[in-house]
Amino acid sequence: MERIQSALAKARSARDRKLQGTNPGTGKKSTETGPWPGLAELKLNPGHLERNRIVAMHPGPNASSFDVMRTNLLRTLRTNGWTRVAITSPTPGCGKSTVTANLAFSLSRLADTRVLVVELDLRHPSLIRMLGGGSEQNFAGMLAEGKIDYSQIRRSGPNLAFALSALPKENPAELLSAARTADMIDEIEAQLRPDVVLFDLSPVLVSDDAISFLDQVDCALMVAGADESTVSEIDKCGKDLAKRTQVLGVVLNKCRYMEQEESLTYPE
């Protein structure tokens, strides 16, 4: 375990050196430069978002659970100097992409917090459908070509951007584990300077896609479905994640027998 922790620390240190020149604690330079202001707009339909259970665009009772998660997450990230958060699940159907989108919107309501969401569930991308994005977005194809194209990243409001893919990709583990992919993600982060990067990864127990990328993140949240996930699946997923990154906690989703504010749990 000590060797794993040492390797993680070295990887993060190397990544930090690539991001030199930004202000500590904010990730932004004192003047607004870089491609962020020029990102194309991702036009959103409130009715479409609501039908897809995206409820955290505005403060209110429906967003309260995500706001609590946001506060706990930010405290942990700032304490440790982290930016990159993987969001995954044991198996499909747990709602990890829905949680990712809602957490992103909740974070973006903070005026000083810039958020980048990167869809890396490349076998079954679903965020673009949930958000109502266009079929021309192909962030996975951009990664495969090896040349950064900021037209594949769309901005929603001043503080939130999405890197999405409309089409699935076969055998994504090879792409996600490639050094070139890591370098491209590093460069995108250095240029866009987000305070938080949320990576929507594939479920851990169905392929090696997620674990192929986990050495590129600072920490991970696991989303478990109350009606889908078994205790053994949650335990195995947690152990697999803990071998490769810091596990922040488990989000219990789709729990019909709790009060609304209790249905999402993020242990400290």
PDB file of C-alpha atoms in Angstrom:
ATOM      1  CA  MET A   1       0.000   0.000   0.000  1.00  0.00           C
ATOM      2  CA  GLU A   2       2.853   2.416   0.792  1.00  0.00           C
ATOM      3  CA  ARG A   3       4.320   1.846  -2.678  1.00  0.00           C
ATOM      4  CA  ILE A   4       0.935   2.529  -4.267  1.00  0.00           C
ATOM      5  CA  GLN A   5       0.524   5.737  -2.272  1.00  0.00           C
ATOM      6  CA  SER A   6       4.044   6.802  -3.228  1.00  0.00           C
ATOM      7  CA  ALA A   7       3.345   6.178  -6.914  1.00  0.00           C
ATOM      8  CA  LEU A   8       0.121   8.168  -6.710  1.00  0.00           C
ATOM      9  CA  ALA A   9       1.945  11.049  -5.039  1.00  0.00           C
ATOM     10  CA  LYS A  10       4.633  11.075  -7.732  1.00  0.00           C
ATOM     11  CA  ALA A  11       2.032  11.047 -10.511  1.00  0.00           C
ATOM     12  CA  ARG A  12       0.170  13.966  -8.962  1.00  0.00           C
ATOM     13  CA  SER A  13       3.391  15.874  -8.437  1.00  0.00           C
ATOM     14  CA  ALA A  14       4.307  15.447 -12.102  1.00  0.00           C
ATOM     15  CA  ARG A  15       0.874  16.625 -13.150  1.00  0.00           C
ATOM     16  CA  ASP A  16       1.098  19.647 -10.842  1.00  0.00           C
ATOM     17  CA  ARG A  17       4.358  20.668 -12.510  1.00  0.00           C
ATOM     18  CA  LYS A  18       2.534  20.755 -15.851  1.00  0.00           C
ATOM     19  CA  LEU A  19      -0.017  23.105 -14.358  1.00  0.00           C
ATOM     20  CA  GLN A  20       2.498  25.631 -13.064  1.00  0.00           C
ATOM     21  CA  GLY A  21       1.669  29.268 -13.630  1.00  0.00           C
ATOM     22  CA  THR A  22      -1.829  29.158 -12.128  1.00  0.00           C
ATOM     23  CA  ASN A  23      -2.863  30.714  -8.841  1.00  0.00           C
ATOM     24  CA  PRO A  24      -2.750  28.237  -5.919  1.00  0.00           C
ATOM     25  CA  GLY A  25      -6.167  27.332  -4.614  1.00  0.00           C
ATOM     26  CA  THR A  26      -8.142  28.669  -7.598  1.00  0.00           C
ATOM     27  CA  GLY A  27      -6.435  27.133 -10.619  1.00  0.00           C
ATOM     28  CA  LYS A  28      -6.897  30.403 -12.535  1.00  0.00           C
ATOM     29  CA  LYS A  29      -4.524  33.097 -13.635  1.00  0.00           C
ATOM     30  CA  SER A  30      -5.119  36.630 -12.440  1.00  0.00           C
ATOM     31  CA  THR A  31      -6.401  37.653 -15.893  1.00  0.00           C
ATOM     32  CA  GLU A  32      -8.943  35.758 -17.964  1.00  0.00           C
ATOM     33  CA  THR A  33      -7.072  34.144 -20.839  1.00  0.00           C
ATOM     34  CA  GLY A  34      -7.126  30.809 -22.595  1.00  0.00           C
ATOM     35  CA  PRO A  35      -9.894  29.045 -24.494  1.00  0.00           C
ATOM     36  CA  TRP A  36     -12.577  28.985 -21.757  1.00  0.00           C
ATOM     37  CA  PRO A  37     -14.387  32.228 -22.717  1.00  0.00           C
ATOM     38  CA  GLY A  38     -14.491  31.165 -26.369  1.00  0.00           C
ATOM     39  CA  LEU A  39     -16.017  27.713 -25.840  1.00  0.00           C
ATOM     40  CA  ALA A  40     -19.183  27.179 -27.850  1.00  0.00           C
ATOM     41  CA  GLU A  41     -22.446  27.254 -25.937  1.00  0.00           C
ATOM     42  CA  LEU A  42     -24.268  24.087 -24.945  1.00  0.00           C
ATOM     43  CA  LYS A  43     -27.908  25.081 -25.239  1.00  0.00           C
ATOM     44  CA  LEU A  44     -30.055  23.462 -22.579  1.00  0.00           C
ATOM     45  CA  ASN A  45     -33.796  22.919 -22.388  1.00  0.00           C
ATOM     46  CA  PRO A  46     -35.064  23.082 -18.771  1.00  0.00           C
ATOM     47  CA  GLY A  47     -37.944  20.739 -19.531  1.00  0.00           C
ATOM     48  CA  HIS A  48     -35.630  18.149 -21.070  1.00  0.00           C
ATOM     49  CA  LEU A  49     -33.310  18.365 -18.060  1.00  0.00           C
ATOM     50  CA  GLU A  50     -36.167  17.887 -15.615  1.00  0.00           C
ATOM     51  CA  ARG A  51     -37.448  14.853 -17.508  1.00  0.00           C
ATOM     52  CA  ASN A  52     -33.974  13.370 -17.176  1.00  0.00           C
ATOM     53  CA  ARG A  53     -33.812  14.090 -13.417  1.00  0.00           C
ATOM     54  CA  ILE A  54     -31.339  16.953 -13.738  1.00  0.00           C
ATOM     55  CA  VAL A  55     -32.645  19.135 -10.909  1.00  0.00           C
ATOM     56  CA  ALA A  56     -29.674  21.052  -9.489  1.00  0.00           C
ATOM     57  CA  MET A  57     -29.456  23.917 -11.987  1.00  0.00           C
ATOM     58  CA  HIS A  58     -31.226  26.156  -9.478  1.00  0.00           C
ATOM     59  CA  PRO A  59     -31.281  26.156  -5.655  1.00  0.00           C
ATOM     60  CA  GLY A  60     -34.268  24.559  -3.964  1.00  0.00           C
ATOM     61  CA  PRO A  61     -35.507  21.406  -2.242  1.00  0.00           C
ATOM     62  CA  ASN A  62     -34.718  19.171  -5.218  1.00  0.00           C
ATOM     63  CA  ALA A  63     -31.111  20.365  -5.266  1.00  0.00           C
ATOM     64  CA  SER A  64     -30.468  20.264  -1.517  1.00  0.00           C
ATOM     65  CA  SER A  65     -28.883  16.802  -1.444  1.00  0.00           C
ATOM     66  CA  PHE A  66     -26.461  17.737  -4.208  1.00  0.00           C
ATOM     67  CA  ASP A  67     -25.655  21.022  -2.486  1.00  0.00           C
ATOM     68  CA  VAL A  68     -24.665  19.145   0.672  1.00  0.00           C
ATOM     69  CA  MET A  69     -22.530  16.789  -1.416  1.00  0.00           C
ATOM     70  CA  ARG A  70     -20.970  19.819  -3.120  1.00  0.00           C
ATOM     71  CA  THR A  71     -19.977  21.402   0.183  1.00  0.00           C
ATOM     72  CA  ASN A  72     -18.393  18.217   1.522  1.00  0.00           C
ATOM     73  CA  LEU A  73     -16.594  17.575  -1.749  1.00  0.00           C
ATOM     74  CA  LEU A  74     -15.149  21.077  -2.026  1.00  0.00           C
ATOM     75  CA  ARG A  75     -13.865  20.992   1.527  1.00  0.00           C
ATOM     76  CA  THR A  76     -12.033  17.747   0.830  1.00  0.00           C
ATOM     77  CA  LEU A  77     -10.606  18.961  -2.479  1.00  0.00           C
ATOM     78  CA  ARG A  78      -9.369  22.243  -1.059  1.00  0.00           C
ATOM     79  CA  THR A  79      -7.874  20.615   2.011  1.00  0.00           C
ATOM     80  CA  ASN A  80      -5.834  18.252  -0.158  1.00  0.00           C
ATOM     81  CA  GLY A  81      -5.160  20.514  -3.141  1.00  0.00           C
ATOM     82  CA  TRP A  82      -7.099  18.160  -5.445  1.00  0.00           C
ATOM     83  CA  THR A  83      -9.129  18.909  -8.575  1.00  0.00           C
ATOM     84  CA  ARG A  84      -9.918  15.588 -10.272  1.00  0.00           C
ATOM     85  CA  VAL A  85     -12.860  13.458  -9.136  1.00  0.00           C
ATOM     86  CA  ALA A  86     -13.897  10.157 -10.718  1.00  0.00           C
ATOM     87  CA  ILE A  87     -17.562   9.217 -10.423  1.00  0.00           C
ATOM     88  CA  THR A  88     -18.351   5.580 -11.048  1.00  0.00           C
ATOM     89  CA  SER A  89     -20.552   2.727  -9.874  1.00  0.00           C
ATOM     90  CA  PRO A  90     -20.326  -1.038  -9.350  1.00  0.00           C
ATOM     91  CA  THR A  91     -22.669  -1.901 -12.240  1.00  0.00           C
ATOM     92  CA  PRO A  92     -24.841  -0.112 -14.826  1.00  0.00           C
ATOM     93  CA  GLY A  93     -28.139   1.454 -13.832  1.00  0.00           C
ATOM     94  CA  CYS A  94     -27.035   3.081 -10.572  1.00  0.00           C
ATOM     95  CA  GLY A  95     -27.454   6.649 -11.817  1.00  0.00           C
ATOM     96  CA  LYS A  96     -23.822   7.769 -11.779  1.00  0.00           C
ATOM     97  CA  SER A  97     -24.220  10.022 -14.831  1.00  0.00           C
ATOM     98  CA  THR A  98     -27.303  11.663 -13.323  1.00  0.00           C
ATOM     99  CA  VAL A  99     -25.392  12.289 -10.101  1.00  0.00           C
ATOM    100  CA  THR A 100     -22.433  13.649 -12.079  1.00  0.00           C
ATOM    101  CA  ALA A 101     -24.585  16.153 -13.955  1.00  0.00           C
ATOM    102  CA  ASN A 102     -26.459  17.321 -10.880  1.00  0.00           C
ATOM    103  CA  LEU A 103     -23.292  17.701  -8.835  1.00  0.00           C
ATOM    104  CA  ALA A 104     -21.731  19.689 -11.682  1.00  0.00           C
ATOM    105  CA  PHE A 105     -24.660  22.112 -11.855  1.00  0.00           C
ATOM    106  CA  SER A 106     -24.651  22.500  -8.087  1.00  0.00           C
ATOM    107  CA  LEU A 107     -20.919  23.294  -8.082  1.00  0.00           C
ATOM    108  CA  SER A 108     -21.296  25.749 -10.952  1.00  0.00           C
ATOM    109  CA  ARG A 109     -23.768  27.840  -8.963  1.00  0.00           C
ATOM    110  CA  LEU A 110     -20.817  28.956  -6.834  1.00  0.00           C
ATOM    111  CA  ALA A 111     -19.533  32.108  -8.498  1.00  0.00           C
ATOM    112  CA  ASP A 112     -15.843  31.339  -7.900  1.00  0.00           C
ATOM    113  CA  THR A 113     -15.924  27.656  -8.903  1.00  0.00           C
ATOM    114  CA  ARG A 114     -15.219  26.611 -12.479  1.00  0.00           C
ATOM    115  CA  VAL A 115     -16.274  23.043 -13.320  1.00  0.00           C
ATOM    116  CA  LEU A 116     -15.350  20.755 -16.213  1.00  0.00           C
ATOM    117  CA  VAL A 117     -17.274  17.510 -16.768  1.00  0.00           C
ATOM    118  CA  VAL A 118     -15.558  14.874 -18.910  1.00  0.00           C
ATOM    119  CA  GLU A 119     -17.557  11.895 -20.140  1.00  0.00           C
ATOM    120  CA  LEU A 120     -15.286   8.849 -20.150  1.00  0.00           C
ATOM    121  CA  ASP A 121     -17.928   6.120 -20.035  1.00  0.00           C
ATOM    122  CA  LEU A 122     -17.062   5.588 -23.661  1.00  0.00           C
ATOM    123  CA  ARG A 123     -18.885   2.305 -24.229  1.00  0.00           C
ATOM    124  CA  HIS A 124     -22.230   3.759 -23.150  1.00  0.00           C
ATOM    125  CA  PRO A 125     -22.078   7.575 -23.127  1.00  0.00           C
ATOM    126  CA  SER A 126     -25.311   8.977 -21.720  1.00  0.00           C
ATOM    127  CA  LEU A 127     -24.624  12.511 -20.539  1.00  0.00           C
ATOM    128  CA  ILE A 128     -25.176  14.018 -23.975  1.00  0.00           C
ATOM    129  CA  ARG A 129     -28.630  12.430 -24.140  1.00  0.00           C
ATOM    130  CA  MET A 130     -29.511  13.625 -20.641  1.00  0.00           C
ATOM    131  CA  LEU A 131     -28.418  17.170 -21.416  1.00  0.00           C
ATOM    132  CA  GLY A 132     -29.887  17.295 -24.901  1.00  0.00           C
ATOM    133  CA  GLY A 133     -26.565  17.982 -26.617  1.00  0.00           C
ATOM    134  CA  GLY A 134     -25.984  17.717 -30.350  1.00  0.00           C
ATOM    135  CA  SER A 135     -24.814  14.621 -32.195  1.00  0.00           C
ATOM    136  CA  GLU A 136     -21.730  16.457 -33.493  1.00  0.00           C
ATOM    137  CA  GLN A 137     -19.899  16.272 -30.170  1.00  0.00           C
ATOM    138  CA  ASN A 138     -17.206  13.594 -30.218  1.00  0.00           C
ATOM    139  CA  PHE A 139     -14.710  14.123 -27.411  1.00  0.00           C
ATOM    140  CA  ALA A 140     -13.718  10.439 -27.489  1.00  0.00           C
ATOM    141  CA  GLY A 141     -12.915  10.680 -31.187  1.00  0.00           C
ATOM    142  CA  MET A 142     -10.779  13.735 -30.486  1.00  0.00           C
ATOM    143  CA  LEU A 143      -8.812  11.769 -27.892  1.00  0.00           C
ATOM    144  CA  ALA A 144      -8.334   8.930 -30.373  1.00  0.00           C
ATOM    145  CA  GLU A 145      -7.031  11.336 -33.031  1.00  0.00           C
ATOM    146  CA  GLY A 146      -4.527  12.752 -30.551  1.00  0.00           C
ATOM    147  CA  LYS A 147      -5.136  16.411 -31.353  1.00  0.00           C
ATOM    148  CA  ILE A 148      -6.944  18.769 -28.967  1.00  0.00           C
ATOM    149  CA  ASP A 149      -9.999  20.453 -30.456  1.00  0.00           C
ATOM    150  CA  TYR A 150     -11.793  22.793 -28.061  1.00  0.00           C
ATOM    151  CA  SER A 151     -14.906  22.756 -30.249  1.00  0.00           C
ATOM    152  CA  GLN A 152     -15.555  19.365 -28.642  1.00  0.00           C
ATOM    153  CA  ILE A 153     -15.999  21.062 -25.261  1.00  0.00           C
ATOM    154  CA  ARG A 154     -19.161  23.114 -24.737  1.00  0.00           C
ATOM    155  CA  ARG A 155     -19.866  25.682 -22.043  1.00  0.00           C
ATOM    156  CA  SER A 156     -23.121  26.118 -20.122  1.00  0.00           C
ATOM    157  CA  GLY A 157     -23.069  29.467 -18.358  1.00  0.00           C
ATOM    158  CA  PRO A 158     -19.893  31.113 -17.084  1.00  0.00           C
ATOM    159  CA  ASN A 159     -18.661  28.333 -14.792  1.00  0.00           C
ATOM    160  CA  LEU A 160     -19.538  24.966 -16.334  1.00  0.00           C
ATOM    161  CA  ALA A 161     -18.287  23.081 -19.391  1.00  0.00           C
ATOM    162  CA  PHE A 162     -18.925  19.582 -20.742  1.00  0.00           C
ATOM    163  CA  ALA A 163     -16.679  17.325 -22.842  1.00  0.00           C
ATOM    164  CA  LEU A 164     -19.188  14.874 -24.310  1.00  0.00           C
ATOM    165  CA  SER A 165     -19.461  12.128 -26.903  1.00  0.00           C
ATOM    166  CA  ALA A 166     -22.578  11.218 -28.846  1.00  0.00           C
ATOM    167  CA  LEU A 167     -21.312   7.866 -30.127  1.00  0.00           C
ATOM    168  CA  PRO A 168     -19.934   4.877 -28.199  1.00  0.00           C
ATOM    169  CA  LYS A 169     -16.400   3.676 -28.732  1.00  0.00           C
ATOM    170  CA  GLU A 170     -15.264   0.075 -28.845  1.00  0.00           C
ATOM    171  CA  ASN A 171     -12.427  -1.139 -26.619  1.00  0.00           C
ATOM    172  CA  PRO A 172     -11.918   2.183 -24.801  1.00  0.00           C
ATOM    173  CA  ALA A 173      -9.573   0.788 -22.128  1.00  0.00           C
ATOM    174  CA  GLU A 174      -6.622   1.047 -24.517  1.00  0.00           C
ATOM    175  CA  LEU A 175      -7.439   4.699 -25.210  1.00  0.00           C
ATOM    176  CA  LEU A 176      -7.979   5.566 -21.550  1.00  0.00           C
ATOM    177  CA  SER A 177      -4.703   3.981 -20.441  1.00  0.00           C
ATOM    178  CA  ALA A 178      -2.591   5.614 -23.173  1.00  0.00           C
ATOM    179  CA  ALA A 179       0.073   8.118 -22.138  1.00  0.00           C
ATOM    180  CA  ARG A 180      -1.047  10.411 -24.955  1.00  0.00           C
ATOM    181  CA  THR A 181      -4.555  10.553 -23.497  1.00  0.00           C
ATOM    182  CA  ALA A 182      -3.141  11.504 -20.103  1.00  0.00           C
ATOM    183  CA  ASP A 183      -1.059  14.243 -21.714  1.00  0.00           C
ATOM    184  CA  MET A 184      -4.098  15.631 -23.555  1.00  0.00           C
ATOM    185  CA  ILE A 185      -6.187  15.714 -20.383  1.00  0.00           C
ATOM    186  CA  ASP A 186      -3.316  17.475 -18.598  1.00  0.00           C
ATOM    187  CA  GLU A 187      -3.089  20.077 -21.366  1.00  0.00           C
ATOM    188  CA  ILE A 188      -6.845  20.679 -21.412  1.00  0.00           C
ATOM    189  CA  GLU A 189      -6.855  21.187 -17.652  1.00  0.00           C
ATOM    190  CA  ALA A 190      -3.866  23.525 -17.853  1.00  0.00           C
ATOM    191  CA  GLN A 191      -5.560  25.651 -20.532  1.00  0.00           C
ATOM    192  CA  LEU A 192      -9.118  25.711 -19.151  1.00  0.00           C
ATOM    193  CA  ARG A 193      -8.046  25.966 -15.496  1.00  0.00           C
ATOM    194  CA  PRO A 194     -11.104  24.395 -13.827  1.00  0.00           C
ATOM    195  CA  ASP A 195     -11.326  24.247 -10.045  1.00  0.00           C
ATOM    196  CA  VAL A 196     -13.058  20.855 -10.238  1.00  0.00           C
ATOM    197  CA  VAL A 197     -12.947  18.199 -12.962  1.00  0.00           C
ATOM    198  CA  LEU A 198     -15.622  15.505 -12.763  1.00  0.00           C
ATOM    199  CA  PHE A 199     -14.901  12.350 -14.786  1.00  0.00           C
ATOM    200  CA  ASP A 200     -17.957  10.206 -15.496  1.00  0.00           C
ATOM    201  CA  LEU A 201     -16.362   6.757 -15.739  1.00  0.00           C
ATOM    202  CA  SER A 202     -17.832   3.403 -16.682  1.00  0.00           C
ATOM    203  CA  PRO A 203     -18.988   0.942 -13.996  1.00  0.00           C
ATOM    204  CA  VAL A 204     -16.063  -0.770 -12.306  1.00  0.00           C
ATOM    205  CA  LEU A 205     -17.286  -4.360 -12.285  1.00  0.00           C
ATOM    206  CA  VAL A 206     -18.210  -4.744 -15.977  1.00  0.00           C
ATOM    207  CA  SER A 207     -14.896  -3.976 -17.708  1.00  0.00           C
ATOM    208  CA  ASP A 208     -11.405  -2.595 -17.135  1.00  0.00           C
ATOM    209  CA  ASP A 209     -12.282   0.794 -18.648  1.00  0.00           C
ATOM    210  CA  ALA A 210     -12.621   2.687 -15.361  1.00  0.00           C
ATOM    211  CA  ILE A 211      -9.557   1.224 -13.685  1.00  0.00           C
ATOM    212  CA  SER A 212      -7.528   2.074 -16.803  1.00  0.00           C
ATOM    213  CA  PHE A 213      -7.978   5.757 -15.985  1.00  0.00           C
ATOM    214  CA  LEU A 214      -8.078   5.836 -12.187  1.00  0.00           C
ATOM    215  CA  ASP A 215      -4.379   6.655 -11.830  1.00  0.00           C
ATOM    216  CA  GLN A 216      -5.171   9.994 -13.513  1.00  0.00           C
ATOM    217  CA  VAL A 217      -7.580  11.202 -10.791  1.00  0.00           C
ATOM    218  CA  ASP A 218      -7.136  12.422  -7.234  1.00  0.00           C
ATOM    219  CA  CYS A 219     -10.142  10.700  -5.698  1.00  0.00           C
ATOM    220  CA  ALA A 220     -13.363   8.865  -6.496  1.00  0.00           C
ATOM    221  CA  LEU A 221     -17.027   8.749  -5.536  1.00  0.00           C
ATOM    222  CA  MET A 222     -18.986   5.534  -5.918  1.00  0.00           C
ATOM    223  CA  VAL A 223     -22.685   5.733  -6.819  1.00  0.00           C
ATOM    224  CA  ALA A 224     -24.676   2.710  -5.666  1.00  0.00           C
ATOM    225  CA  GLY A 225     -28.288   2.062  -6.661  1.00  0.00           C
ATOM    226  CA  ALA A 226     -30.476   1.093  -3.710  1.00  0.00           C
ATOM    227  CA  ASP A 227     -32.502  -1.288  -5.870  1.00  0.00           C
ATOM    228  CA  GLU A 228     -29.629  -2.427  -8.103  1.00  0.00           C
ATOM    229  CA  SER A 229     -26.434  -2.751  -6.065  1.00  0.00           C
ATOM    230  CA  THR A 230     -25.757  -5.625  -3.702  1.00  0.00           C
ATOM    231  CA  VAL A 231     -23.591  -5.338  -0.621  1.00  0.00           C
ATOM    232  CA  SER A 232     -20.985  -7.617  -2.166  1.00  0.00           C
ATOM    233  CA  GLU A 233     -20.864  -5.492  -5.350  1.00  0.00           C
ATOM    234  CA  ILE A 234     -20.395  -2.308  -3.347  1.00  0.00           C
ATOM    235  CA  ASP A 235     -17.679  -3.948  -1.263  1.00  0.00           C
ATOM    236  CA  LYS A 236     -15.797  -5.288  -4.283  1.00  0.00           C
ATOM    237  CA  CYS A 237     -16.088  -1.994  -6.157  1.00  0.00           C
ATOM    238  CA  GLY A 238     -14.830  -0.083  -3.113  1.00  0.00           C
ATOM    239  CA  LYS A 239     -11.812  -2.365  -2.772  1.00  0.00           C
ATOM    240  CA  ASP A 240     -10.961  -2.056  -6.472  1.00  0.00           C
ATOM    241  CA  LEU A 241     -11.177   1.729  -6.278  1.00  0.00           C
ATOM    242  CA  ALA A 242      -9.125   1.910  -3.077  1.00  0.00           C
ATOM    243  CA  LYS A 243      -6.250   0.057  -4.752  1.00  0.00           C
ATOM    244  CA  ARG A 244      -5.904   2.883  -7.266  1.00  0.00           C
ATOM    245  CA  THR A 245      -7.117   6.139  -5.733  1.00  0.00           C
ATOM    246  CA  GLN A 246      -8.609   7.770  -2.661  1.00  0.00           C
ATOM    247  CA  VAL A 247     -12.274   6.803  -2.149  1.00  0.00           C
ATOM    248  CA  LEU A 248     -14.309   9.682  -0.738  1.00  0.00           C
ATOM    249  CA  GLY A 249     -17.482   7.762  -0.060  1.00  0.00           C
ATOM    250  CA  VAL A 250     -20.595   6.096  -1.433  1.00  0.00           C
ATOM    251  CA  VAL A 251     -23.587   7.924  -2.850  1.00  0.00           C
ATOM    252  CA  LEU A 252     -26.758   5.920  -2.175  1.00  0.00           C
ATOM    253  CA  ASN A 253     -29.029   6.682  -5.098  1.00  0.00           C
ATOM    254  CA  LYS A 254     -32.599   5.672  -5.974  1.00  0.00           C
ATOM    255  CA  CYS A 255     -33.588   5.014  -2.372  1.00  0.00           C
ATOM    256  CA  ARG A 256     -37.373   5.239  -2.263  1.00  0.00           C
ATOM    257  CA  TYR A 257     -37.788   4.705   1.466  1.00  0.00           C
ATOM    258  CA  MET A 258     -35.864   7.683   2.835  1.00  0.00           C
ATOM    259  CA  GLU A 259     -36.659  11.324   3.120  1.00  0.00           C
ATOM    260  CA  GLN A 260     -35.501  13.241   0.051  1.00  0.00           C
ATOM    261  CA  GLU A 261     -32.632  14.959   1.842  1.00  0.00           C
ATOM    262  CA  GLU A 262     -31.340  11.578   3.040  1.00  0.00           C
ATOM    263  CA  SER A 263     -31.415   9.769  -0.292  1.00  0.00           C
ATOM    264  CA  LEU A 264     -27.889  10.801  -1.241  1.00  0.00           C
ATOM    265  CA  THR A 265     -25.184  10.054   1.280  1.00  0.00           C
ATOM    266  CA  TYR A 266     -21.605  11.250   1.076  1.00  0.00           C
ATOM    267  CA  PRO A 267     -19.582  10.051   4.081  1.00  0.00           C
ATOM    268  CA  GLU A 268     -16.669  12.291   5.088  1.00  0.00           C
TER     269      GLU A 268
END
